[in-house]
Tab-separated table of C-alpha atoms (C1' of nucleotides) in Angstrom:
chain	number	residue	atom	x	y	z
J	92	MET	CA	-17.701	94.990	-5.204
J	93	PRO	CA	-18.636	91.734	-6.807
J	94	PRO	CA	-17.985	91.047	-10.325
J	95	ASN	CA	-20.369	91.563	-13.020
J	96	LYS	CA	-22.841	89.081	-13.785
J	97	LYS	CA	-22.091	87.034	-16.761
J	98	TYR	CA	-25.118	84.842	-16.553
J	99	THR	CA	-28.257	86.010	-15.556
J	100	LYS	CA	-31.565	84.491	-14.341
J	101	GLU	CA	-33.342	85.332	-17.743
J	102	ASP	CA	-30.328	83.953	-19.801
J	103	ILE	CA	-30.684	80.476	-17.709
J	104	THR	CA	-34.628	80.804	-18.048
J	105	ASN	CA	-34.453	81.364	-21.766
J	106	ILE	CA	-31.869	78.181	-22.428
J	107	ALA	CA	-33.870	75.957	-20.302
J	108	TYR	CA	-36.867	76.946	-21.970
J	109	GLU	CA	-35.631	76.194	-25.231
J	110	ILE	CA	-34.647	72.886	-24.162
J	111	VAL	CA	-37.958	72.100	-23.029
J	112	LYS	CA	-39.328	73.135	-25.827
J	113	GLN	CA	-37.449	71.086	-28.022
J	114	GLU	CA	-37.428	67.786	-26.077
J	115	GLY	CA	-39.364	68.091	-23.078
J	116	PHE	CA	-38.389	68.053	-19.571
J	117	GLU	CA	-36.607	64.458	-19.434
J	118	ASN	CA	-33.643	66.004	-20.851
J	119	LEU	CA	-33.221	68.984	-18.884
J	120	ASN	CA	-31.046	69.061	-15.801
J	121	ALA	CA	-28.264	71.365	-14.567
J	122	ARG	CA	-25.175	70.232	-16.455
J	123	ARG	CA	-27.041	70.177	-20.066
J	124	ILE	CA	-28.279	73.990	-19.410
J	125	ALA	CA	-24.404	74.715	-17.966
J	126	LYS	CA	-23.057	73.554	-21.419
J	127	GLU	CA	-25.412	75.578	-23.526
J	128	LEU	CA	-24.748	78.673	-21.325
J	129	LYS	CA	-20.663	77.553	-21.676
J	130	ALA	CA	-20.484	77.893	-18.267
J	131	SER	CA	-20.102	75.637	-15.073
J	132	VAL	CA	-23.391	74.806	-13.273
J	133	GLN	CA	-22.687	77.560	-10.626
J	134	PRO	CA	-24.562	80.218	-12.308
J	135	ILE	CA	-27.662	77.927	-12.402
J	136	PHE	CA	-27.528	77.566	-8.534
J	137	HIS	CA	-26.569	81.064	-7.614
J	138	ASN	CA	-29.804	82.373	-9.692
J	139	PHE	CA	-32.025	79.374	-8.247
J	140	ALA	CA	-32.561	77.885	-4.984
J	141	SER	CA	-32.722	74.490	-6.790
J	142	MET	CA	-33.359	72.739	-10.145
J	143	GLU	CA	-36.852	72.595	-8.902
J	144	GLU	CA	-37.475	76.117	-8.668
J	145	LEU	CA	-36.339	76.824	-12.245
J	146	LYS	CA	-38.331	74.018	-13.613
J	147	ASN	CA	-41.267	76.099	-12.093
J	148	VAL	CA	-40.502	79.215	-13.641
J	149	VAL	CA	-39.759	77.046	-16.846
J	150	TYR	CA	-43.263	76.038	-16.388
J	151	LYS	CA	-44.794	79.432	-16.045
J	152	LYS	CA	-43.093	80.596	-19.206
J	153	ILE	CA	-44.695	77.759	-20.979
J	154	TYR	CA	-47.935	78.621	-19.723
J	155	GLU	CA	-47.517	82.330	-21.089
J	156	THR	CA	-46.890	80.738	-24.509
J	157	TYR	CA	-49.669	79.101	-24.468
J	158	GLN	CA	-51.945	82.254	-23.309
J	159	GLU	CA	-50.397	84.395	-26.110
J	160	TYR	CA	-51.610	81.619	-28.406
J	161	MET	CA	-55.205	82.259	-27.001
J	162	GLU	CA	-55.065	85.852	-26.854
J	163	ARG	CA	-54.261	85.953	-30.570
J	164	LYS	CA	-57.106	88.162	-32.546
J	165	THR	CA	-57.793	87.593	-35.966
J	166	GLU	CA	-60.368	88.659	-38.544
J	167	LYS	CA	-61.986	85.276	-38.172
J	168	PRO	CA	-64.848	84.769	-35.696
J	169	ALA	CA	-63.567	84.699	-31.948
J	170	TYR	CA	-64.647	81.385	-31.272
J	171	LYS	CA	-63.465	79.832	-34.223
J	172	GLN	CA	-60.295	81.549	-33.536
J	173	SER	CA	-59.683	80.029	-29.940
J	174	GLY	CA	-60.158	76.637	-31.493
J	175	LEU	CA	-57.544	77.334	-34.362
J	176	SER	CA	-55.162	78.924	-31.904
J	177	TYR	CA	-55.489	75.908	-29.312
J	178	ILE	CA	-54.750	73.602	-32.016
J	179	ALA	CA	-51.773	75.645	-33.641
J	180	PHE	CA	-50.291	75.719	-30.126
J	181	ALA	CA	-50.303	71.827	-30.305
J	182	LYS	CA	-48.776	71.732	-33.669
J	183	GLU	CA	-46.021	74.391	-33.195
J	184	HIS	CA	-44.962	73.666	-30.209
J	185	PRO	CA	-46.001	69.904	-29.350
J	186	GLU	CA	-43.551	69.328	-26.242
J	187	LEU	CA	-45.071	72.458	-24.499
J	188	PHE	CA	-48.716	71.205	-25.525
J	189	LYS	CA	-47.906	67.698	-24.049
J	190	ILE	CA	-46.520	69.157	-20.724
J	191	LEU	CA	-49.693	71.546	-20.321
J	192	PHE	CA	-52.437	69.011	-21.288
J	193	MET	CA	-51.252	65.765	-21.957
J	194	GLN	CA	-49.695	64.719	-18.386
J	195	GLU	CA	-50.652	65.064	-14.707
J	196	THR	CA	-47.957	67.665	-12.949
J	197	ASP	CA	-47.890	69.406	-9.589
J	198	ASN	CA	-48.130	72.799	-11.685
J	199	SER	CA	-50.765	72.006	-13.753
J	200	PRO	CA	-52.989	75.181	-13.744
J	201	GLU	CA	-56.942	75.288	-13.651
J	202	LYS	CA	-57.939	71.913	-15.386
J	203	PHE	CA	-59.502	74.212	-17.594
J	204	ILE	CA	-62.836	73.209	-19.719
J	205	MET	CA	-64.818	76.035	-18.474
J	206	ALA	CA	-62.592	77.187	-16.043
J	207	ASP	CA	-64.274	80.490	-14.498
J	208	SER	CA	-63.630	83.721	-16.234
J	209	GLU	CA	-61.991	82.320	-19.304
J	210	GLY	CA	-64.485	79.627	-19.886
J	211	GLU	CA	-67.343	82.186	-19.265
J	212	ASP	CA	-65.764	84.177	-21.898
J	213	ILE	CA	-65.583	81.195	-24.431
J	214	ILE	CA	-69.011	80.695	-24.306
J	215	LYS	CA	-70.027	83.904	-24.984
J	216	LYS	CA	-67.984	83.898	-28.021
J	217	GLY	CA	-69.459	80.615	-29.375
J	218	GLN	CA	-72.756	82.160	-28.748
J	219	GLN	CA	-72.222	84.960	-31.551
J	220	LEU	CA	-71.711	82.175	-33.633
J	221	THR	CA	-74.386	79.653	-32.941
J	222	GLY	CA	-77.203	81.783	-31.524
J	223	LEU	CA	-77.962	79.118	-28.769
J	224	SER	CA	-78.628	79.752	-24.946
J	225	TYR	CA	-75.907	80.225	-22.704
J	226	GLU	CA	-76.763	76.733	-21.085
J	227	GLU	CA	-77.260	74.820	-24.348
J	228	GLN	CA	-74.059	76.708	-25.490
J	229	LYS	CA	-72.273	75.278	-22.465
J	230	LYS	CA	-73.273	72.099	-23.324
J	231	PHE	CA	-72.677	72.598	-27.350
J	232	HIS	CA	-68.935	73.410	-26.476
J	233	VAL	CA	-68.063	70.397	-24.090
J	234	LYS	CA	-68.462	68.582	-27.404
J	235	VAL	CA	-66.578	71.357	-29.616
J	236	PHE	CA	-63.745	71.137	-27.089
J	237	MET	CA	-63.447	67.595	-26.745
J	238	PHE	CA	-63.270	67.242	-30.475
J	239	THR	CA	-60.513	69.871	-30.692
J	240	HIS	CA	-58.670	68.568	-28.172
J	241	GLY	CA	-58.318	65.188	-29.853
J	242	ILE	CA	-57.054	67.119	-33.075
J	243	ALA	CA	-54.378	68.876	-31.068
J	244	CYS	CA	-53.441	65.505	-29.098
J	245	LEU	CA	-52.984	63.708	-32.025
J	246	LEU	CA	-50.930	66.729	-33.616
J	247	ALA	CA	-48.935	67.190	-30.618
J	248	THR	CA	-47.681	63.269	-30.689
J	249	LYS	CA	-47.322	63.686	-34.636
J	250	THR	CA	-49.885	60.725	-35.093
J	251	VAL	CA	-51.540	62.667	-37.596
J	252	LYS	CA	-49.706	65.248	-39.802
J	253	LEU	CA	-52.322	68.460	-40.868
J	254	LYS	CA	-51.621	71.549	-43.052
J	255	ASP	CA	-52.960	74.606	-41.342
J	256	SER	CA	-55.773	74.744	-44.072
J	257	GLU	CA	-56.668	71.553	-43.661
J	258	ILE	CA	-57.218	72.174	-39.805
J	259	GLU	CA	-59.337	74.889	-40.491
J	260	GLU	CA	-61.641	72.907	-42.744
J	261	LEU	CA	-61.858	70.241	-40.746
J	262	LEU	CA	-62.772	72.092	-37.496
J	263	ALA	CA	-64.898	74.547	-39.625
J	264	ASN	CA	-67.052	71.724	-41.241
J	265	THR	CA	-67.380	69.313	-37.942
J	266	VAL	CA	-68.753	72.271	-35.771
J	267	LEU	CA	-70.902	73.412	-38.569
J	268	GLU	CA	-72.164	69.508	-38.875
J	269	LEU	CA	-72.187	69.076	-35.039
J	270	LEU	CA	-74.146	72.387	-34.813
J	271	LYS	CA	-76.446	71.533	-37.403
J	272	GLY	CA	-77.331	67.934	-35.685
J	273	TYR	CA	-77.408	69.254	-32.169
J	274	LYS	CA	-80.025	71.922	-33.221
J	275	GLU	CA	-82.197	69.182	-34.811
J	276	LYS	CA	-82.614	67.418	-31.501
I	755	MET	CA	-27.451	20.387	-11.779
I	756	PRO	CA	-28.635	23.810	-11.017
I	757	PRO	CA	-30.856	24.657	-8.118
I	758	ASN	CA	-34.826	25.282	-9.045
I	759	LYS	CA	-35.574	28.703	-9.917
I	760	LYS	CA	-37.755	30.784	-7.576
I	761	TYR	CA	-38.668	33.443	-10.033
I	762	THR	CA	-39.478	33.247	-13.824
I	763	LYS	CA	-39.532	35.684	-16.370
I	764	GLU	CA	-43.493	35.573	-16.239
I	765	ASP	CA	-43.059	36.711	-12.184
I	766	ILE	CA	-40.907	39.405	-12.989
I	767	THR	CA	-42.937	40.677	-16.184
I	768	ASN	CA	-46.106	40.775	-14.021
I	769	ILE	CA	-44.606	42.846	-11.304
I	770	ALA	CA	-43.021	44.853	-13.727
I	771	TYR	CA	-46.357	45.326	-15.601
I	772	GLU	CA	-48.203	46.081	-12.587
I	773	ILE	CA	-45.872	48.948	-11.390
I	774	VAL	CA	-46.124	50.297	-15.085
I	775	LYS	CA	-50.202	50.151	-15.002
I	776	GLN	CA	-50.216	51.949	-11.607
I	777	GLU	CA	-47.231	54.408	-12.005
I	778	GLY	CA	-45.661	54.797	-16.119
I	779	PHE	CA	-42.689	53.578	-16.728
I	780	GLU	CA	-40.941	56.386	-14.988
I	781	ASN	CA	-40.849	54.473	-11.489
I	782	LEU	CA	-39.817	51.231	-13.408
I	783	ASN	CA	-36.333	49.945	-11.800
I	784	ALA	CA	-34.310	47.022	-11.196
I	785	ARG	CA	-34.406	47.994	-7.674
I	786	ARG	CA	-37.977	48.657	-7.399
I	787	ILE	CA	-38.908	45.296	-9.004
I	788	ALA	CA	-36.842	43.434	-7.016
I	789	LYS	CA	-38.192	44.801	-3.666
I	790	GLU	CA	-41.715	43.761	-5.117
I	791	LEU	CA	-40.459	40.370	-5.562
I	792	LYS	CA	-38.924	39.909	-2.465
I	793	ALA	CA	-35.447	38.898	-4.135
I	794	SER	CA	-32.319	40.690	-5.178
I	795	VAL	CA	-31.914	42.288	-8.539
I	796	GLN	CA	-30.119	39.087	-9.744
I	797	PRO	CA	-33.364	37.037	-11.182
I	798	ILE	CA	-34.268	40.021	-13.066
I	799	PHE	CA	-30.596	40.148	-15.047
I	800	HIS	CA	-30.705	36.394	-14.959
I	801	ASN	CA	-34.003	36.669	-17.063
I	802	PHE	CA	-33.721	39.371	-19.172
I	803	ALA	CA	-30.508	40.921	-20.949
I	804	SER	CA	-31.053	44.580	-19.765
I	805	MET	CA	-34.102	46.753	-18.436
I	806	GLU	CA	-34.373	47.924	-21.917
I	807	GLU	CA	-35.511	43.987	-22.844
I	808	LEU	CA	-38.169	43.644	-19.608
I	809	LYS	CA	-39.651	47.290	-20.710
I	810	ASN	CA	-40.084	46.257	-24.022
I	811	VAL	CA	-41.797	42.848	-23.038
I	812	VAL	CA	-43.920	44.950	-20.670
I	813	TYR	CA	-44.624	47.211	-23.511
I	814	LYS	CA	-46.222	43.997	-25.442
I	815	LYS	CA	-47.957	42.947	-22.676
I	816	ILE	CA	-49.553	46.749	-22.377
I	817	TYR	CA	-50.686	46.437	-25.990
I	818	GLU	CA	-52.033	43.199	-25.678
I	819	THR	CA	-54.059	44.386	-22.672
I	820	TYR	CA	-55.207	47.018	-25.164
I	821	GLN	CA	-56.320	44.823	-27.545
I	822	GLU	CA	-58.430	42.495	-25.327
I	823	TYR	CA	-60.562	45.470	-24.483
I	824	MET	CA	-61.093	46.417	-28.502
I	825	GLU	CA	-61.602	42.420	-29.277
I	826	ARG	CA	-64.544	42.563	-26.744
I	827	LYS	CA	-67.721	41.965	-28.153
I	828	THR	CA	-71.594	42.618	-26.865
I	829	GLU	CA	-75.109	43.176	-27.993
I	830	LYS	CA	-74.062	46.794	-28.762
I	831	PRO	CA	-73.204	47.626	-32.689
I	832	ALA	CA	-70.018	46.793	-33.206
I	833	TYR	CA	-68.984	50.346	-34.421
I	834	LYS	CA	-70.491	51.672	-31.023
I	835	GLN	CA	-68.648	48.929	-28.873
I	836	SER	CA	-65.170	50.135	-30.515
I	837	GLY	CA	-65.115	53.278	-29.441
I	838	LEU	CA	-66.667	52.524	-26.157
I	839	SER	CA	-63.861	49.970	-25.537
I	840	TYR	CA	-61.107	52.679	-26.693
I	841	ILE	CA	-62.285	55.272	-24.215
I	842	ALA	CA	-62.851	52.436	-21.494
I	843	PHE	CA	-59.208	51.442	-21.672
I	844	ALA	CA	-58.264	54.954	-21.474
I	845	LYS	CA	-60.445	55.000	-18.327
I	846	GLU	CA	-59.756	52.418	-16.358
I	847	HIS	CA	-55.897	52.218	-17.351
I	848	PRO	CA	-54.983	55.986	-17.660
I	849	GLU	CA	-51.232	55.056	-17.405
I	850	LEU	CA	-51.249	52.287	-20.234
I	851	PHE	CA	-53.234	54.366	-22.470
I	852	LYS	CA	-50.912	57.476	-22.056
I	853	ILE	CA	-48.141	55.004	-22.900
I	854	LEU	CA	-49.565	53.818	-26.241
I	855	PHE	CA	-51.328	56.760	-27.366
I	856	MET	CA	-49.807	59.886	-25.888
I	857	GLN	CA	-46.568	59.917	-26.081
I	858	GLU	CA	-43.771	58.922	-28.921
I	859	THR	CA	-41.832	55.902	-27.781
I	860	ASP	CA	-39.442	53.800	-30.041
I	861	ASN	CA	-41.734	50.828	-29.501
I	862	SER	CA	-45.222	52.659	-30.716
I	863	PRO	CA	-47.340	50.252	-32.921
I	864	GLU	CA	-48.348	51.596	-36.229
I	865	LYS	CA	-49.918	54.832	-35.738
I	866	PHE	CA	-53.106	53.527	-36.259
I	867	ILE	CA	-55.730	55.868	-37.464
I	868	MET	CA	-57.023	53.588	-40.093
I	869	ALA	CA	-53.886	51.155	-39.835
I	870	ASP	CA	-54.281	48.738	-42.470
I	871	SER	CA	-56.707	45.299	-41.886
I	872	GLU	CA	-57.952	46.839	-38.413
I	873	GLY	CA	-58.884	50.396	-39.897
I	874	GLU	CA	-60.644	48.486	-43.010
I	875	ASP	CA	-62.688	46.357	-40.233
I	876	ILE	CA	-63.611	49.393	-38.284
I	877	ILE	CA	-64.983	51.136	-41.307
I	878	LYS	CA	-67.101	48.044	-42.481
I	879	LYS	CA	-68.224	48.340	-38.888
I	880	GLY	CA	-69.128	51.780	-39.336
I	881	GLN	CA	-70.795	51.354	-42.479
I	882	GLN	CA	-73.591	48.968	-40.711
I	883	LEU	CA	-74.474	51.974	-38.753
I	884	THR	CA	-74.521	54.910	-40.891
I	885	GLY	CA	-74.944	53.492	-44.493
I	886	LEU	CA	-72.339	55.596	-45.963
I	887	SER	CA	-70.473	54.654	-48.999
I	888	TYR	CA	-66.903	53.022	-48.022
I	889	GLU	CA	-65.401	56.199	-48.910
I	890	GLU	CA	-67.634	58.657	-47.065
I	891	GLN	CA	-67.369	56.340	-44.091
I	892	LYS	CA	-63.808	56.666	-43.888
I	893	LYS	CA	-63.742	60.704	-44.104
I	894	PHE	CA	-66.763	60.184	-41.431
I	895	HIS	CA	-64.910	57.991	-38.908
I	896	VAL	CA	-61.759	60.315	-38.774
I	897	LYS	CA	-64.166	62.954	-36.864
I	898	VAL	CA	-65.834	60.321	-34.924
I	899	PHE	CA	-62.284	58.836	-33.856
I	900	MET	CA	-60.668	62.530	-33.192
I	901	PHE	CA	-63.619	62.952	-31.052
I	902	THR	CA	-63.403	59.832	-29.248
I	903	HIS	CA	-59.474	60.145	-29.132
I	904	GLY	CA	-60.104	63.696	-27.245
I	905	ILE	CA	-62.641	62.175	-24.636
I	906	ALA	CA	-60.106	59.455	-23.905
I	907	CYS	CA	-57.233	61.659	-23.628
I	908	LEU	CA	-59.544	63.786	-21.179
I	909	LEU	CA	-59.997	60.811	-19.259
I	910	ALA	CA	-56.331	59.400	-19.189
I	911	THR	CA	-55.433	62.525	-17.749
I	912	LYS	CA	-58.331	63.126	-15.258
I	913	THR	CA	-59.152	66.207	-16.762
I	914	VAL	CA	-62.456	65.612	-17.105
I	915	LYS	CA	-64.432	62.666	-15.389
I	916	LEU	CA	-67.656	60.686	-16.216
I	917	LYS	CA	-69.655	57.726	-15.431
I	918	ASP	CA	-69.979	54.869	-18.128
I	919	SER	CA	-73.316	55.525	-18.808
I	920	GLU	CA	-72.571	59.376	-19.529
I	921	ILE	CA	-69.926	58.304	-21.603
I	922	GLU	CA	-72.119	56.143	-23.744
I	923	GLU	CA	-74.750	58.870	-23.975
I	924	LEU	CA	-72.265	61.618	-24.700
I	925	LEU	CA	-70.459	59.419	-27.688
I	926	ALA	CA	-73.909	58.259	-28.929
I	927	ASN	CA	-75.599	61.520	-29.087
I	928	THR	CA	-72.352	63.407	-30.813
I	929	VAL	CA	-71.989	60.597	-33.455
I	930	LEU	CA	-75.613	60.854	-34.118
I	931	GLU	CA	-75.407	64.419	-34.445
I	932	LEU	CA	-72.334	64.373	-36.947
I	933	LEU	CA	-74.120	62.099	-38.873
I	934	LYS	CA	-76.899	64.303	-39.622
I	935	GLY	CA	-74.734	67.320	-40.144
I	936	TYR	CA	-72.599	65.156	-42.495
I	937	LYS	CA	-75.476	63.410	-44.133
I	938	GLU	CA	-76.750	67.360	-44.625
I	939	LYS	CA	-74.281	68.431	-46.371
A	658	DA	C1'	-20.947	10.661	-2.855
A	659	DT	C1'	-18.937	13.608	-5.741
A	660	DC	C1'	-19.292	16.766	-9.188
A	661	DT	C1'	-21.272	20.692	-12.047
A	662	DT	C1'	-23.635	24.374	-13.009
A	663	DA	C1'	-27.486	27.471	-13.131
A	664	DT	C1'	-29.588	30.513	-9.286
A	665	DG	C1'	-29.517	33.963	-6.243
A	666	DA	C1'	-27.320	37.234	-2.521
A	667	DT	C1'	-24.264	40.746	-1.639
A	668	DA	C1'	-21.380	44.223	-2.503
A	669	DA	C1'	-19.453	46.701	-5.996
A	670	DC	C1'	-18.730	49.320	-10.323
A	671	DA	C1'	-20.241	52.908	-13.606
A	672	DT	C1'	-23.075	56.691	-14.780
A	673	DA	C1'	-26.146	60.408	-14.585
A	674	DT	C1'	-27.819	64.155	-12.155
A	675	DG	C1'	-28.507	67.755	-7.819
A	676	DT	C1'	-26.015	69.824	-4.658
A	677	DT	C1'	-22.374	71.987	-2.249
A	678	DA	C1'	-17.686	73.118	-0.610
A	679	DT	C1'	-13.399	75.430	-1.632
A	680	DA	C1'	-10.744	78.641	-4.038
A	681	DT	C1'	-10.086	82.495	-7.442
A	682	DA	C1'	-11.001	86.545	-9.205
A	683	DA	C1'	-13.529	90.651	-10.446
A	684	DC	C1'	-14.847	95.170	-9.098
A	685	DA	C1'	-16.559	99.118	-6.209
A	686	DA	C1'	-15.540	101.578	-2.290
A	687	DG	C1'	-12.436	103.216	1.030
X	592	DC	C1'	-3.579	100.329	-3.795
X	593	DT	C1'	-5.974	97.663	-0.668
X	594	DT	C1'	-10.079	95.102	0.796
X	595	DG	C1'	-14.677	93.409	0.940
X	596	DT	C1'	-18.275	90.700	-1.275
X	597	DT	C1'	-19.977	87.398	-4.456
X	598	DA	C1'	-19.744	85.453	-9.299
X	599	DT	C1'	-17.707	81.611	-11.289
X	600	DA	C1'	-14.816	77.296	-11.674
X	601	DT	C1'	-13.330	73.216	-10.439
X	602	DA	C1'	-13.928	69.470	-7.824
X	603	DA	C1'	-16.313	66.744	-4.763
X	604	DC	C1'	-20.148	64.430	-2.509
X	605	DA	C1'	-24.809	61.907	-2.497
X	606	DT	C1'	-27.940	59.941	-4.221
X	607	DA	C1'	-30.108	56.892	-8.179
X	608	DT	C1'	-29.940	53.648	-11.071
X	609	DG	C1'	-28.207	50.084	-14.620
X	610	DT	C1'	-25.129	46.440	-14.553
X	611	DT	C1'	-21.464	42.977	-13.342
X	612	DA	C1'	-18.006	40.408	-10.397
X	613	DT	C1'	-17.827	37.180	-6.570
X	614	DC	C1'	-19.383	33.829	-4.109
X	615	DA	C1'	-22.337	30.336	-1.834
X	616	DT	C1'	-25.464	26.698	-2.753
X	617	DA	C1'	-29.073	23.456	-4.601
X	618	DA	C1'	-30.147	19.464	-7.076
X	619	DG	C1'	-29.548	16.802	-11.099
X	620	DA	C1'	-25.699	13.983	-13.686
X	621	DT	C1'	-22.133	10.892	-12.890
DNA sequence: ATCTTATGATAACATATGTTATATAACAAG
DNA sequence: CTTGTTATATAACATATGTTATCATAAGAT
């Protein structure tokens, strides 16, 4: 009996996500979304109990985007690829990276350096490349991650600019050098 | 002819700085400052043309705090100390570090990796420790900085917790390992 | 002692934003 | 075709915040 929906939950979420992707959460508000939706604010509050609820949905979607990056498979060694994916996410979606990894939020997921199963997985991938024992690889990976995270942060804030080829070379060289130094200890 | 000032520019700036140090700029507003000053908002707008002007002054003060950290001299090698100071600033003043180095602002100072004279200085300090040529040290330092910045960011967001002794050991070991690997190339 | 004026309190105004009350209208069921 | 339900628009309300108008007052200049 009701009229057909012109604006779905998904429409609204998508618009909100795009705004956040370009500008972060700072500029996300009901009227801005309504404007881009070419509608009033009512559809938003019909579909979501509050702006906070909508933001939580957007946050989830951001995390999914990140996960897609991290699940990418290539012909490269898995360990190397995971570092490259992390950095690519930061470079290609700086606002999203900042939200997930450069600020403390209520939602923030597991503060993952080594968060459980995912962490275990990455250690095993690393072992394939380094040949270190599980425990040694764990310690080694902390350093690799810190370096990787440093590059990612610098790219996300646009403090440095690097081409993909430069990133790959930088990361590969540094990890090799670190490993060489590490093994000699 | 006028009554004596009860609230000076400095009083106001100090209170604003403390708020930002604890909570970032998000919670800085005229009424909040007035409350902590135990006054109305008038003294603020008598002393500053606008909140933006006050924020700019606070931003400068934040940068000065950072500079004080970076100028600290110890018995440690100068190059090592500069990395430790950078990280200590992030650990001890996470909100201030985030403002200066983890977000893009209008005021942001030189996006310093290697900014001019300061950058030159740090390269020379590094050479004392590594014995590399100026150009080689420059390339080496980029990597060291990226690692250092990574640790600092992780501490500022409280993603990792490290004691000062752990930081020192981690940084020293890693730089040594990096250097060893670097030289063998 | 009086006058002048910067200082500060109070209260108001403007704008931004979340949220909701009300009215309208679309559309399926009868 | 009538009716009940609900999606949407409009407009309002509430709150937060920057900013300013108004007024009282303290204290140096006269």
